[in-house]
mmCIF file of C-alpha atoms in Angstrom:
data_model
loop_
_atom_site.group_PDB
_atom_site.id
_atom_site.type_symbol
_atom_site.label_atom_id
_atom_site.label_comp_id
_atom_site.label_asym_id
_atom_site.label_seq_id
_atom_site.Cartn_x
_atom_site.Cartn_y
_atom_site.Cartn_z
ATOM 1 C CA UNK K 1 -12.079 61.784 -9.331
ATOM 2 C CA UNK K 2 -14.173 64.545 -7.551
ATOM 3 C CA UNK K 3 -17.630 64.258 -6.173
ATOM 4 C CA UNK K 4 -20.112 66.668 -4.905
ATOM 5 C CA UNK K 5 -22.532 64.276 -3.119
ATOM 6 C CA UNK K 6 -20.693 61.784 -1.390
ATOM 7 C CA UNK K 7 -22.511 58.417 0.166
ATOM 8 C CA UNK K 8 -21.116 56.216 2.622
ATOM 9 C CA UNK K 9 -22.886 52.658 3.632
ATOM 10 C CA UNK K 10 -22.034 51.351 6.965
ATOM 11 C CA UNK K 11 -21.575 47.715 7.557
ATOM 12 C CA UNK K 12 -20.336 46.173 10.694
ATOM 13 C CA UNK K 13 -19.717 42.644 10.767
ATOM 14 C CA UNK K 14 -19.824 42.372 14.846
ATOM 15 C CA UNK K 15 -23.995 41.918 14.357
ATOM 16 C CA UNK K 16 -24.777 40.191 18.083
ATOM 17 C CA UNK K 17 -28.787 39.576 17.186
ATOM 18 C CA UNK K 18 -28.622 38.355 14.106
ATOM 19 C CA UNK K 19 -25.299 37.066 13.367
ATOM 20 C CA UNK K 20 -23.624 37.672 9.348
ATOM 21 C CA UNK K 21 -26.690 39.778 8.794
ATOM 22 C CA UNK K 22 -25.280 42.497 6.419
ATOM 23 C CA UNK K 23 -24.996 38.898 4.105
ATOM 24 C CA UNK K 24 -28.234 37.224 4.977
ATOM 25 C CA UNK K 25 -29.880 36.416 1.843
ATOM 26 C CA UNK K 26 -32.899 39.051 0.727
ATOM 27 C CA UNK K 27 -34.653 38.367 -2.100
ATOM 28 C CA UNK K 28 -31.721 36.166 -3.874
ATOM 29 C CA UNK K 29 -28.863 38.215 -2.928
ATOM 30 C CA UNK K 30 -27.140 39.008 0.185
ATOM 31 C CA UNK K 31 -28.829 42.059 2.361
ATOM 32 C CA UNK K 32 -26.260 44.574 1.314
ATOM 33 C CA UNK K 33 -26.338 44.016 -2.427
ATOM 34 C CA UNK K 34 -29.698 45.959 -2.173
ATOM 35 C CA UNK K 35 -27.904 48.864 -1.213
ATOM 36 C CA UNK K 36 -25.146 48.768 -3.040
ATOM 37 C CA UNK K 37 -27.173 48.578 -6.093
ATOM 38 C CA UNK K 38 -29.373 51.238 -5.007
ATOM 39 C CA UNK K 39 -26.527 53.331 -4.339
ATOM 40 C CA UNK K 40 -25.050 53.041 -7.781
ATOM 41 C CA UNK K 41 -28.170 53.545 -9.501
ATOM 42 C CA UNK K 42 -29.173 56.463 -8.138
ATOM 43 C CA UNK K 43 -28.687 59.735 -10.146
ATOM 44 C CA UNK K 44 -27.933 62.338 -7.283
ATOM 45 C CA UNK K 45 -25.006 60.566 -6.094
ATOM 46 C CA UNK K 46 -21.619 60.807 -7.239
ATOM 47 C CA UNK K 47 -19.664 58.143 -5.616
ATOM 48 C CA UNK K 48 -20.643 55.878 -3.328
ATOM 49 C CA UNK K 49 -18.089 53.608 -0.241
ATOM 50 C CA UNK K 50 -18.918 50.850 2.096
ATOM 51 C CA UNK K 51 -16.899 51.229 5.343
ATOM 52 C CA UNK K 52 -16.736 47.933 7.178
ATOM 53 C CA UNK K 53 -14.168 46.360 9.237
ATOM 54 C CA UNK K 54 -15.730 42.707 7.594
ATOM 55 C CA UNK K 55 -12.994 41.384 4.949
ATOM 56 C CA UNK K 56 -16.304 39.066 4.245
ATOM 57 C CA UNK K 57 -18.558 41.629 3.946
ATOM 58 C CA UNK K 58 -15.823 43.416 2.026
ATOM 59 C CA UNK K 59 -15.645 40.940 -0.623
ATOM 60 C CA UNK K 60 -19.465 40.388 -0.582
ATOM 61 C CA UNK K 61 -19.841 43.971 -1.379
ATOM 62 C CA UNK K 62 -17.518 44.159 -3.856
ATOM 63 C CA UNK K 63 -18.739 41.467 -6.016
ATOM 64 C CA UNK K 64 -21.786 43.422 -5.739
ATOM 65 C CA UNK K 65 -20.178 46.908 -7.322
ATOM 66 C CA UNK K 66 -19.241 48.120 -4.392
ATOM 67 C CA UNK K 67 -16.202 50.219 -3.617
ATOM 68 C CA UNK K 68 -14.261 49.544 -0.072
ATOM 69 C CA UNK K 69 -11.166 51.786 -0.625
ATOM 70 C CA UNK K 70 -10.223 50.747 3.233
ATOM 71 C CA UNK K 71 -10.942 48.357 6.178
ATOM 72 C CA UNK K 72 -12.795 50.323 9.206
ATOM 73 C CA UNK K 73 -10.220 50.167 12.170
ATOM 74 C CA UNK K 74 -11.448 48.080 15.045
ATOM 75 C CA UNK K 75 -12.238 51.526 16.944
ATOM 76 C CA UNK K 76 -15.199 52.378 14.916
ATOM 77 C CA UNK K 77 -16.540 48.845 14.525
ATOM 78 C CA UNK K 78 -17.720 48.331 18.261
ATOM 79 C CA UNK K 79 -20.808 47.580 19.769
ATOM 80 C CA UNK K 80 -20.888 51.355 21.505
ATOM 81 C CA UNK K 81 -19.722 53.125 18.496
ATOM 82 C CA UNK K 82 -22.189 55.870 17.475
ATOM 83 C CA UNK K 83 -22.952 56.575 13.823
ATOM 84 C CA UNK K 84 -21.272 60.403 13.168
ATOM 85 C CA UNK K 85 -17.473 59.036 13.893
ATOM 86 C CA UNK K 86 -17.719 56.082 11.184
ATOM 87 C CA UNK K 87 -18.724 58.517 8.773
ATOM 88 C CA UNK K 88 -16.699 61.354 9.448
ATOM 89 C CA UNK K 89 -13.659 58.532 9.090
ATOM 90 C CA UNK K 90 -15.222 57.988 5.862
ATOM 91 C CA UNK K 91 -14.994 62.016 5.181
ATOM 92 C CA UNK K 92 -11.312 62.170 6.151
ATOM 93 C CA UNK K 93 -10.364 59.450 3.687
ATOM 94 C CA UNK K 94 -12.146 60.977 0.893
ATOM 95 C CA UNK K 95 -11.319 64.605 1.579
ATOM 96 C CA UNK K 96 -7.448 63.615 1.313
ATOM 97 C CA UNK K 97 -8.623 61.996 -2.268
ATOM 98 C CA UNK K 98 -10.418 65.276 -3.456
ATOM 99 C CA UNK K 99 -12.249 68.651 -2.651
ATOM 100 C CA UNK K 100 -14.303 68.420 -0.002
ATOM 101 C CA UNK K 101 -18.062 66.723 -1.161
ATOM 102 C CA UNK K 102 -21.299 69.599 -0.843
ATOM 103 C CA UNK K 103 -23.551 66.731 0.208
ATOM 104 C CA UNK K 104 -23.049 63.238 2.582
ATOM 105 C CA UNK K 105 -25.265 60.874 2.755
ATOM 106 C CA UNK K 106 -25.482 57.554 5.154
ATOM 107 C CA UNK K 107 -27.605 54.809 3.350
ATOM 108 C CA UNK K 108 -27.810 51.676 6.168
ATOM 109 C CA UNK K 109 -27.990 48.292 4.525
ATOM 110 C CA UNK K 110 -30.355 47.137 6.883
ATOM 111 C CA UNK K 111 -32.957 49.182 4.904
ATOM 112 C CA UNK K 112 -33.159 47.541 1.915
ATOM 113 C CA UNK K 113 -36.989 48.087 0.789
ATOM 114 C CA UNK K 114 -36.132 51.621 0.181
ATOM 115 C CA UNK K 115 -35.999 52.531 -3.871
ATOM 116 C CA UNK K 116 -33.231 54.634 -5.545
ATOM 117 C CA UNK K 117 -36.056 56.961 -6.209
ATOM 118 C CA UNK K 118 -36.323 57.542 -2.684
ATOM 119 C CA UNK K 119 -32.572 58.397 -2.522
ATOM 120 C CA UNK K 120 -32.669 60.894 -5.368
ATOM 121 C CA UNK K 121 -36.024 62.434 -4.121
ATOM 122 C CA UNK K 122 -34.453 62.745 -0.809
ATOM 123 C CA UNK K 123 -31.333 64.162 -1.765
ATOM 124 C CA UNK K 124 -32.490 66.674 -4.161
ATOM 125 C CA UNK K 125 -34.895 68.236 -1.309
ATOM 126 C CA UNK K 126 -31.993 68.860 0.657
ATOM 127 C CA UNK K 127 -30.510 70.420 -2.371
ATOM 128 C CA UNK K 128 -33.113 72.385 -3.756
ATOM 129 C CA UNK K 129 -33.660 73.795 0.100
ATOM 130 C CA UNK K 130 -31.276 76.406 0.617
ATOM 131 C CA UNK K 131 -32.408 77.127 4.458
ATOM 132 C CA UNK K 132 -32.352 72.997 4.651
ATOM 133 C CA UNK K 133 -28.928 71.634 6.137
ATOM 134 C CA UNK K 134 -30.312 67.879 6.187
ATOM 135 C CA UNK K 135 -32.639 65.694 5.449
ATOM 136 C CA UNK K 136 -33.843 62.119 6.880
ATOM 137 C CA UNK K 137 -36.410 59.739 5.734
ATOM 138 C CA UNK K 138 -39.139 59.328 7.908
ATOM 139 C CA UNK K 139 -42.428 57.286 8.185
ATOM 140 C CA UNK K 140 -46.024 57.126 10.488
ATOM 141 C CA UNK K 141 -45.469 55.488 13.727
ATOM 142 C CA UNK K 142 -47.142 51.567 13.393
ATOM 143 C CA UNK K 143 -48.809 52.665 17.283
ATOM 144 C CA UNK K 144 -48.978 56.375 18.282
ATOM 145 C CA UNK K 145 -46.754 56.782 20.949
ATOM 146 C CA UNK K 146 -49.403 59.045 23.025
ATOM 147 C CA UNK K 147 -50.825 55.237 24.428
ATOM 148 C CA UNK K 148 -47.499 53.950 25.899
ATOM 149 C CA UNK K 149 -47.641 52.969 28.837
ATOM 150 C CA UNK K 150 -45.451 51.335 31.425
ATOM 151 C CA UNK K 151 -46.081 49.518 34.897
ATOM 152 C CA UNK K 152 -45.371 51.649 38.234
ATOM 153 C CA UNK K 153 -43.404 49.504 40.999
ATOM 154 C CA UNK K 154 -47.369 48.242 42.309
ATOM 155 C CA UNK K 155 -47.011 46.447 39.001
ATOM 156 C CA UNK K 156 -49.943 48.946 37.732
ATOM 157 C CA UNK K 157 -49.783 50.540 34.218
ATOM 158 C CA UNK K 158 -49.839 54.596 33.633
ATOM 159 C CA UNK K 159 -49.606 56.416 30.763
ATOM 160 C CA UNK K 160 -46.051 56.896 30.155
ATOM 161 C CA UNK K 161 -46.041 60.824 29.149
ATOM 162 C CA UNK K 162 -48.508 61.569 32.143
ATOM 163 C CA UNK K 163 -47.279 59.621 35.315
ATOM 164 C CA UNK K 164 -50.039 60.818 37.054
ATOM 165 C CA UNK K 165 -52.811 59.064 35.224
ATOM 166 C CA UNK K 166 -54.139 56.040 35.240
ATOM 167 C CA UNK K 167 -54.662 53.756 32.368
ATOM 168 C CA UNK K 168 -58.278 54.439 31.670
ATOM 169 C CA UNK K 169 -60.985 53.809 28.535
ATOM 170 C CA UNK K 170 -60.022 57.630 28.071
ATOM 171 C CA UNK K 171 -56.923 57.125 25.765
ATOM 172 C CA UNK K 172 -57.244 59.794 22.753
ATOM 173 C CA UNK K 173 -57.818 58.514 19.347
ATOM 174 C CA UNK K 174 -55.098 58.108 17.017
ATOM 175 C CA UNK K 175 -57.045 60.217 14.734
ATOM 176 C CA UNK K 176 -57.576 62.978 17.170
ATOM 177 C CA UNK K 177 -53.915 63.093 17.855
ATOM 178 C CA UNK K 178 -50.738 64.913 16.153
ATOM 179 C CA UNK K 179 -49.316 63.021 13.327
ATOM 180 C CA UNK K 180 -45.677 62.404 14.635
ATOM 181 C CA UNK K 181 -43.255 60.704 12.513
ATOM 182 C CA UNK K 182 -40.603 58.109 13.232
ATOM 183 C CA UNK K 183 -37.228 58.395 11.148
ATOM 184 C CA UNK K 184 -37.012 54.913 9.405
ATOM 185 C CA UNK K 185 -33.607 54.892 8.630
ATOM 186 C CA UNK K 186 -33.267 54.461 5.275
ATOM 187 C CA UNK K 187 -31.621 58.235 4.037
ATOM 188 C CA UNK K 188 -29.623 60.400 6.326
ATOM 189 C CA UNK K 189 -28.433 63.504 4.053
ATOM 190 C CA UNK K 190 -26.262 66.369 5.058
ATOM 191 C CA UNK K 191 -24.783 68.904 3.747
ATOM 192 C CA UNK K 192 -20.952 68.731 4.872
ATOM 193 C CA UNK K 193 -20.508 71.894 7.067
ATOM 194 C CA UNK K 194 -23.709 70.604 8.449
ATOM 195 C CA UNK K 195 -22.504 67.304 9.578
ATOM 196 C CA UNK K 196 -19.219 68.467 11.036
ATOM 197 C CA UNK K 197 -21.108 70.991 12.839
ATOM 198 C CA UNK K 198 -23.544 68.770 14.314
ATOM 199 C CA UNK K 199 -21.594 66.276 14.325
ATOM 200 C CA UNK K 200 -24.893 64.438 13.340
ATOM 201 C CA UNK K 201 -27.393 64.476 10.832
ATOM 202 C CA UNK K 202 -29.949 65.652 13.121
ATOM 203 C CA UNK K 203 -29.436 70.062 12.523
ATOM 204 C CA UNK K 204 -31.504 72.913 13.587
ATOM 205 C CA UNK K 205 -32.269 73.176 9.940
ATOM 206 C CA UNK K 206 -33.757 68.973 8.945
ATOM 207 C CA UNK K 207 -36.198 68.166 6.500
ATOM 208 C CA UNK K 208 -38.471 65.234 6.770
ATOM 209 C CA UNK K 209 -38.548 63.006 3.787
ATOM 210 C CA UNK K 210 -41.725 60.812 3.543
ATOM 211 C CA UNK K 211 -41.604 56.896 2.691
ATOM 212 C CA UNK K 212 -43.782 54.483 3.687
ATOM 213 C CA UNK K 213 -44.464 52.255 6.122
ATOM 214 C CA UNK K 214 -44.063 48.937 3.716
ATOM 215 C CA UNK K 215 -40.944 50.723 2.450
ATOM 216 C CA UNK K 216 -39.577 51.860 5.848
ATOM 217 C CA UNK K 217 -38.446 48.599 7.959
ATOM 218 C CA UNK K 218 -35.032 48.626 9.327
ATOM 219 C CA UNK K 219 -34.043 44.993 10.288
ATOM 220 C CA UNK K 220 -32.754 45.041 13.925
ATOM 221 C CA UNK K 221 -34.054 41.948 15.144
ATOM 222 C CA UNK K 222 -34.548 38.457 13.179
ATOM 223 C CA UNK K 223 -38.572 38.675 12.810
ATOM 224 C CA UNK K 224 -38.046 42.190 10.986
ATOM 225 C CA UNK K 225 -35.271 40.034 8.373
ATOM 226 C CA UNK K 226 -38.179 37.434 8.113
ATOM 227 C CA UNK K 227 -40.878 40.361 7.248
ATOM 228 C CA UNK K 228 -38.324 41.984 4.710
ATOM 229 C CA UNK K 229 -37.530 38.492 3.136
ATOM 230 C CA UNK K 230 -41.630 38.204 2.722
ATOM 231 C CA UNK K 231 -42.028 42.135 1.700
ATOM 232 C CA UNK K 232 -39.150 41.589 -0.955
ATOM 233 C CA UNK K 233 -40.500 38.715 -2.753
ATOM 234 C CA UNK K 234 -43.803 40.294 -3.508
#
């Protein structure tokens, strides 16, 4: 089996917050189901892994249509481990399987209002963007970020880009300010020389790929699992 675009969907089973939650129940199904589904359906994708180091959320995957070809060693399945190793491990295993995939792409199951037309859209930018080497989903921030502010040690609050002024009636308004984007993520896309590169899908060369905000939350803490429970049912 070969495979030019080559996705990988992390799942760690050491969640601290909200304990089991790559099983919680979504919508009738457990959270990564959603994925796994959306991973299979989509068009631009040739073959599709989970890497966990969960024999639960192994076999929860897998009666799902998911493919776990190994268990992630205990190394990458820490609290500190950063995203690039798991799937470069994921990039090893596959590269001794075949020719080395044009395209990688990192799908989180803790995103799982995104639609598979969001994954092909995504992925086929990067592609059809030679001077592109990645792409990542993105979305509006809910607040600007211009009006944080923190507390100084008197316990007063400043604006936290401009220490030196105080909070005043004076804060810009959001519609007179730059229209930043947060990455939401959902799609992480690279192209392979890219990635090792990096060692990151964040290049000198990313594209921003557009989703919104009611398809954008990424459940970190237990109220965003209750708003993705509601969002889902709709």
């Amino acid at each position: 089996m070969t495979c030019d675009v080559f996705a990988v969907i992390p799942a760690r089973g050491g969640s601290k917050r909200i304990p089991k939650k790559n099983i919680k129940e979504v919508a009738g199904k457990p959270l990564i189901a959603h994925t796994v589904e959306q991973a299979n359906e989509a068009t631009t994708i040739d073959r599709v892994i989970v890497s966990t180091d969960d024999e639960e959320i192994a076999s929860v995957a897998r009666e799902y249509g998911g493919e776990i070809p190994f268990i992630r060693p205990a190394r990458l399945a820490t609290d500190e481990t950063p995203g690039p190793p798991v799937i470069q491990h994921a990039l090893d295993w596959i590269e001794k399987q075949q020719e080395p995939p044009t395209v990688v792409v990192k799908l989180q199951a803790t995103s799982p209002l995104r639609r598979v037309d969001d994954i092909d859209q995504a992925v086929r930018k990067l592609q059809n963007d030679e001077a592109a080497k990645s792409v990542i989903s993105v979305t509006e921030f809910e607040q600007p970020p211009f009006w944080a502010v923190e507390p100084d040690d008197d316990g007063y609050l400043h604006t936290y880009f401009d220490r030196d002024v105080l909070w005043t009636d004076d804060i810009p308004r959001s519609q007179d300010l730059p229209a930043l984007r947060c990455p939401n993520g959902a799609i992480f896309a690279a192209r392979r020389n890219a990635f090792i590169e990096h060692e990151s899908f964040y290049t000198d060369a990313t594209v921003p790929f557009e989703m919104p905000r009611d398809r954008s939350i990424d459940i970190d803490e237990p109220i965003d699992l209750e708003i993705v429970r509601t969002l889902a049912e709709k």
